[in-house]
Short mmCIF file of C-alpha atoms in Angstrom, two decimals:
data_model
loop_
_atom_site.label_atom_id
_atom_site.label_comp_id
_atom_site.label_asym_id
_atom_site.label_seq_id
_atom_site.Cartn_x
_atom_site.Cartn_y
_atom_site.Cartn_z
CA MET A 1 0.08 -0.04 -0.18
CA LYS A 2 1.22 3.68 -0.78
CA LEU A 3 0.06 6.56 0.77
CA PRO A 4 -0.05 10.22 -1.03
CA CYS A 5 1.94 12.18 1.41
CA PRO A 6 1.05 15.63 0.63
CA PHE A 7 4.66 16.94 1.06
CA CYS A 8 7.03 14.07 0.07
CA GLY A 9 4.73 12.58 -2.72
CA LEU A 10 3.70 8.76 -3.08
CA ARG A 11 5.37 6.63 -0.55
CA ASP A 12 5.21 3.12 0.85
CA ALA A 13 3.08 2.66 3.92
CA HIS A 14 5.98 1.11 5.71
CA GLU A 15 7.57 4.92 6.42
CA PHE A 16 4.32 5.66 8.27
CA SER A 17 2.70 4.63 11.55
CA TYR A 18 -0.82 4.46 12.11
CA LEU A 19 -3.01 5.88 14.43
CA GLY A 20 -6.72 5.41 13.68
CA ASP A 21 -9.69 7.07 13.30
CA ALA A 22 -9.26 11.07 12.85
CA GLY A 23 -13.00 11.94 13.88
CA PRO A 24 -12.90 11.92 17.70
CA HIS A 25 -11.90 15.06 19.52
CA ARG A 26 -10.56 15.30 22.91
CA PRO A 27 -13.51 16.68 24.94
CA GLU A 28 -12.76 19.93 27.09
CA THR A 29 -14.21 18.09 30.54
CA ALA A 30 -14.15 14.64 31.93
CA GLU A 31 -17.65 14.27 30.41
CA GLY A 32 -17.32 12.10 27.54
CA PHE A 33 -13.69 11.07 28.03
CA HIS A 34 -14.45 7.21 28.20
CA ASP A 35 -16.09 7.49 24.80
CA TYR A 36 -13.08 9.76 23.27
CA VAL A 37 -11.01 6.78 24.38
CA TYR A 38 -12.63 3.70 23.70
CA LEU A 39 -15.63 4.16 21.34
CA ARG A 40 -14.91 3.95 17.52
CA ASP A 41 -17.09 3.42 14.63
CA ASN A 42 -15.34 1.10 12.66
CA PRO A 43 -17.28 1.81 9.31
CA ALA A 44 -17.04 -0.63 6.35
CA GLY A 45 -16.15 1.91 3.45
CA LEU A 46 -14.55 5.39 3.84
CA LEU A 47 -12.61 6.58 6.97
CA GLN A 48 -10.64 9.60 7.80
CA GLU A 49 -7.72 8.36 9.85
CA LEU A 50 -4.50 9.51 11.25
CA TRP A 51 -1.00 8.63 9.72
CA TYR A 52 2.49 9.60 10.53
CA HIS A 53 4.93 9.87 8.38
CA GLY A 54 7.88 9.34 10.58
CA GLN A 55 10.44 8.18 8.16
CA GLY A 56 9.62 11.09 5.57
CA CYS A 57 8.49 14.63 6.67
CA ARG A 58 7.48 13.96 10.11
CA SER A 59 4.22 14.88 9.71
CA TRP A 60 0.80 13.70 10.80
CA LEU A 61 -1.37 13.34 7.89
CA VAL A 62 -5.34 12.86 7.63
CA VAL A 63 -5.86 9.93 5.05
CA GLU A 64 -8.89 9.16 3.34
CA ARG A 65 -9.10 5.12 2.92
CA ASP A 66 -11.57 2.64 2.17
CA THR A 67 -11.52 0.21 4.77
CA LEU A 68 -13.03 -2.60 2.30
CA ASP A 69 -10.26 -2.61 -0.38
CA HIS A 70 -7.44 -0.36 0.90
CA SER A 71 -7.97 2.40 -1.80
CA VAL A 72 -6.43 5.63 -0.65
CA THR A 73 -8.37 8.69 -2.06
CA GLY A 74 -6.42 11.67 -0.51
CA ALA A 75 -4.13 12.80 2.24
CA ARG A 76 -3.48 16.42 3.61
CA LEU A 77 -1.55 17.64 6.51
CA ALA A 78 -3.48 17.10 10.18
CA ARG A 79 -2.15 20.56 10.98
CA GLY A 80 -4.37 23.19 8.72
CA GLY A 81 -2.83 26.18 7.65
CA ARG A 82 0.45 25.12 7.39
CA SER A 83 2.15 24.28 3.90
CA MET B 1 30.76 -5.09 12.93
CA LEU B 2 32.53 -2.85 10.29
CA GLU B 3 35.06 -0.58 11.94
CA THR B 4 35.43 3.04 10.87
CA ALA B 5 38.95 2.53 9.51
CA GLN B 6 37.89 -0.39 7.36
CA ILE B 7 35.18 2.21 5.53
CA TYR B 8 37.86 4.05 3.54
CA GLY B 9 39.36 2.66 0.20
CA ARG B 10 38.61 0.36 -2.59
CA HIS B 11 36.01 -2.48 -1.95
CA GLY B 12 34.70 -5.48 -4.16
CA VAL B 13 35.73 -5.34 -7.95
CA ALA B 14 39.43 -4.13 -7.51
CA GLU B 15 39.98 -3.47 -11.25
CA GLY B 16 39.23 -0.88 -13.44
CA LEU B 17 37.35 2.43 -12.72
CA ALA B 18 35.24 2.61 -9.54
CA GLY B 19 31.54 2.07 -10.81
CA VAL B 20 30.71 4.29 -7.43
CA THR B 21 32.68 6.88 -5.55
CA ALA B 22 31.50 8.08 -2.31
CA GLU B 23 33.12 11.10 -0.77
CA VAL B 24 32.55 11.58 3.09
CA ILE B 25 32.54 15.31 4.19
CA GLU B 26 33.87 16.55 7.61
CA GLY B 27 33.59 20.05 9.03
CA LEU B 28 30.54 21.11 7.25
CA SER B 29 28.45 23.25 9.49
CA ILE B 30 24.73 22.26 9.41
CA ALA B 31 21.58 23.96 11.32
CA SER B 32 18.10 22.95 11.40
CA VAL B 33 15.56 25.60 10.76
CA ALA B 34 12.00 25.45 11.72
CA GLU B 35 9.52 28.03 10.84
CA ARG B 36 7.51 29.58 13.78
CA ARG B 37 3.93 29.88 13.69
CA HIS B 38 3.28 33.01 11.57
CA GLY B 39 6.83 32.87 10.69
CA ALA B 40 6.79 31.87 7.06
CA ALA B 41 7.03 35.30 5.49
CA GLY B 42 9.56 36.75 7.69
CA LEU B 43 11.73 33.56 7.49
CA ALA B 44 11.58 33.62 3.84
CA GLU B 45 12.53 37.48 3.48
CA LEU B 46 15.42 37.28 5.92
CA MET B 47 16.45 34.19 4.11
CA ALA B 48 16.35 36.04 0.82
CA ILE B 49 17.76 39.57 2.06
CA ASN B 50 20.66 38.18 4.18
CA TYR B 51 21.77 35.31 2.42
CA GLY B 52 20.07 35.11 -1.36
CA LEU B 53 18.82 32.18 -0.50
CA THR B 54 14.84 31.31 -1.37
CA LEU B 55 13.84 28.40 0.83
CA PRO B 56 11.95 25.50 -1.10
CA ARG B 57 8.54 24.87 0.17
CA ARG B 58 8.74 21.29 -1.30
CA PRO B 59 11.22 18.62 -1.14
CA ALA B 60 14.03 20.44 -3.00
CA HIS B 61 17.59 21.43 -2.51
CA VAL B 62 18.69 25.16 -3.42
CA GLY B 63 22.19 26.59 -3.21
CA ALA B 64 23.39 30.30 -3.23
CA GLY B 65 27.03 30.30 -3.25
CA ALA B 66 28.48 28.55 -0.11
CA LEU B 67 25.14 27.88 1.47
CA GLY B 68 22.72 25.59 0.72
CA ALA B 69 19.14 24.46 1.88
CA VAL B 70 17.17 21.19 1.83
CA ALA B 71 13.49 21.03 2.86
CA VAL B 72 12.84 18.10 5.04
CA GLY B 73 9.14 18.55 6.08
CA PRO B 74 6.52 21.50 6.08
CA GLY B 75 8.20 24.58 7.30
CA ARG B 76 11.53 22.77 8.11
CA TRP B 77 14.74 23.01 6.46
CA LEU B 78 18.61 21.81 7.06
CA VAL B 79 20.91 24.44 6.14
CA LEU B 80 24.29 23.51 5.11
CA GLY B 81 27.02 25.90 5.24
CA ALA B 82 25.35 27.72 8.10
CA PRO B 83 26.68 30.65 9.33
CA PRO B 84 27.29 31.15 12.97
CA ASP B 85 25.08 34.16 12.93
CA LEU B 86 22.07 32.23 11.31
CA GLY B 87 20.29 31.81 14.65
CA ARG B 88 20.47 35.61 15.55
CA SER B 89 19.50 36.79 12.25
CA LEU B 90 16.44 34.74 11.96
CA HIS B 91 15.34 35.52 15.71
CA GLY B 92 11.52 35.49 16.26
CA VAL B 93 10.75 33.94 12.73
CA ALA B 94 12.35 30.52 13.10
CA SER B 95 14.10 28.09 15.65
CA VAL B 96 17.69 27.23 14.57
CA THR B 97 19.59 24.20 16.15
CA GLU B 98 22.95 23.39 15.56
CA GLN B 99 23.07 20.02 13.78
CA SER B 100 26.95 19.89 12.61
CA ASP B 101 27.98 16.85 14.45
CA GLY B 102 24.37 15.16 13.99
CA PHE B 103 24.92 14.58 10.43
CA VAL B 104 27.48 12.95 8.22
CA PRO B 105 27.31 14.22 4.53
CA VAL B 106 28.33 11.65 1.83
CA THR B 107 28.34 12.54 -1.89
CA LEU B 108 27.92 9.70 -4.24
CA SER B 109 28.85 9.77 -8.07
CA GLY B 110 30.18 7.13 -10.79
CA PRO B 111 28.40 5.33 -13.55
CA SER B 112 26.98 2.57 -11.47
CA VAL B 113 25.64 4.76 -8.66
CA LEU B 114 21.82 4.39 -9.64
CA LYS B 115 22.10 0.69 -9.90
CA CYS B 116 23.61 0.90 -6.33
CA LEU B 117 21.20 3.34 -4.86
CA ALA B 118 18.31 1.24 -6.10
CA LYS B 119 19.43 -1.55 -3.80
CA GLY B 120 17.96 0.49 -1.05
CA VAL B 121 16.27 3.56 -1.67
CA PRO B 122 12.71 3.04 -2.45
CA LEU B 123 12.41 5.94 -4.53
CA ASP B 124 12.84 6.51 -8.76
CA LEU B 125 16.09 8.31 -8.86
CA HIS B 126 16.16 8.54 -12.64
CA ALA B 127 16.73 11.81 -14.01
CA ALA B 128 12.94 11.87 -15.63
CA ALA B 129 11.74 11.41 -11.89
CA PHE B 130 14.26 13.11 -9.69
CA PRO B 131 16.13 15.74 -11.62
CA PRO B 132 18.96 17.96 -10.34
CA GLY B 133 17.60 20.19 -7.26
CA SER B 134 15.22 17.19 -6.10
CA ALA B 135 15.35 15.91 -2.40
CA ALA B 136 13.88 13.31 -0.46
CA THR B 137 13.69 11.99 3.09
CA THR B 138 13.33 8.46 3.08
CA ILE B 139 14.54 5.16 4.86
CA VAL B 140 17.28 3.18 3.33
CA ALA B 141 18.07 -0.45 4.92
CA HIS B 142 16.04 1.09 7.97
CA ILE B 143 18.20 3.89 8.51
CA GLY B 144 16.85 7.54 7.80
CA VAL B 145 18.48 9.36 4.81
CA THR B 146 18.06 12.81 3.62
CA LEU B 147 19.17 12.70 0.16
CA TRP B 148 18.98 15.14 -3.07
CA CYS B 149 20.45 15.20 -6.50
CA LEU B 150 23.38 17.68 -6.90
CA ASP B 151 23.82 17.44 -10.74
CA ALA B 152 22.89 15.35 -14.08
CA THR B 153 26.10 13.21 -13.79
CA PRO B 154 24.17 12.26 -11.66
CA ARG B 155 25.58 12.81 -8.13
CA PHE B 156 24.07 12.87 -5.12
CA ALA B 157 24.55 14.05 -1.80
CA LEU B 158 23.21 12.20 1.27
CA LEU B 159 22.71 13.04 5.16
CA ILE B 160 23.03 10.24 7.32
CA ALA B 161 22.63 10.68 11.12
CA ARG B 162 26.12 10.26 12.55
CA SER B 163 25.34 7.31 14.95
CA TYR B 164 23.82 5.23 12.26
CA TRP B 165 26.60 6.04 9.73
CA VAL B 166 28.93 3.10 10.01
CA SER B 167 25.84 0.83 9.45
CA PHE B 168 24.69 2.86 6.62
CA MET B 169 28.22 2.73 5.17
CA ALA B 170 27.94 -1.15 5.59
CA TRP B 171 24.81 -1.23 3.32
CA LEU B 172 26.51 0.86 0.58
CA ILE B 173 29.63 -0.98 0.46
CA ALA B 174 27.88 -4.16 0.14
CA SER B 175 25.71 -2.86 -2.52
CA GLY B 176 28.57 -1.17 -4.38
CA ALA B 177 30.89 -3.86 -4.42
CA GLU B 178 29.79 -5.66 -7.35
CA PHE B 179 30.49 -2.43 -9.28
CA GLY B 180 33.85 -1.32 -7.31
CA ILE B 181 33.52 1.09 -4.83
CA GLU B 182 35.66 3.86 -3.63
CA VAL B 183 35.09 5.71 -0.34
CA VAL B 184 37.27 8.32 0.07
CA PRO B 185 37.52 11.60 2.48
CA ALA B 186 36.37 14.66 0.65
CA LYS B 187 38.86 17.21 -0.69
CA GLY B 188 38.49 20.93 -0.39
CA ARG B 189 35.61 21.07 2.05
CA GLY B 190 35.42 21.93 5.81
#
């Protein structure tokens, strides 16, 4: 599998490490923390997920991947506003 | 385990012109430059005014006289031949960190350099895909490497973390042996 890093270009997946669903956001209070830590949707289909390009540009990316066939349809820097 | 003293010299095929020549550079001043938040415009301006250098915002290497810069990530560069006042002159727009001892720069050339690098570099380094000035940060034999194409000969420059340098050279010598590989200290640098 290859991932289209927005900085480096197309790179093999072994240069990256995987974190998971990019959807959950850390809650401001203790309320909702259990769900934030433990609950994931695990959809069959398109998923926005976090990958870290540790062996390349060392950037966190948001990658859109289809969990059914591993086709990757896009990737952007997780940190907005930086090019 | 390869000893440092065993790295220099001719390895593999002993007769004829070396297919690969590796020049190991010592004494090059290197600094990492990371732009501060909202510092991009100021950093670009200061680098242009003070050093005549346009920092690339994609994986590329640019040179201006004795100074060079290679982009290693979004808003991050390694500056080669970094002047001692770099940190002061970029104050407020970038974080500058001394890296001279952190990396060993190696230049690679010779008629078989592409065949040799193809054994470990997971990228297309052919001139059509990686013309002079192109740069990449990637992994070679499990060792992180930043490399760029110096000219169309082709010649390549590589930066290897110093603590991994001996391991990297073991890979390079093993990979270049079939072509004959010569490892020499670089002349006229430092």
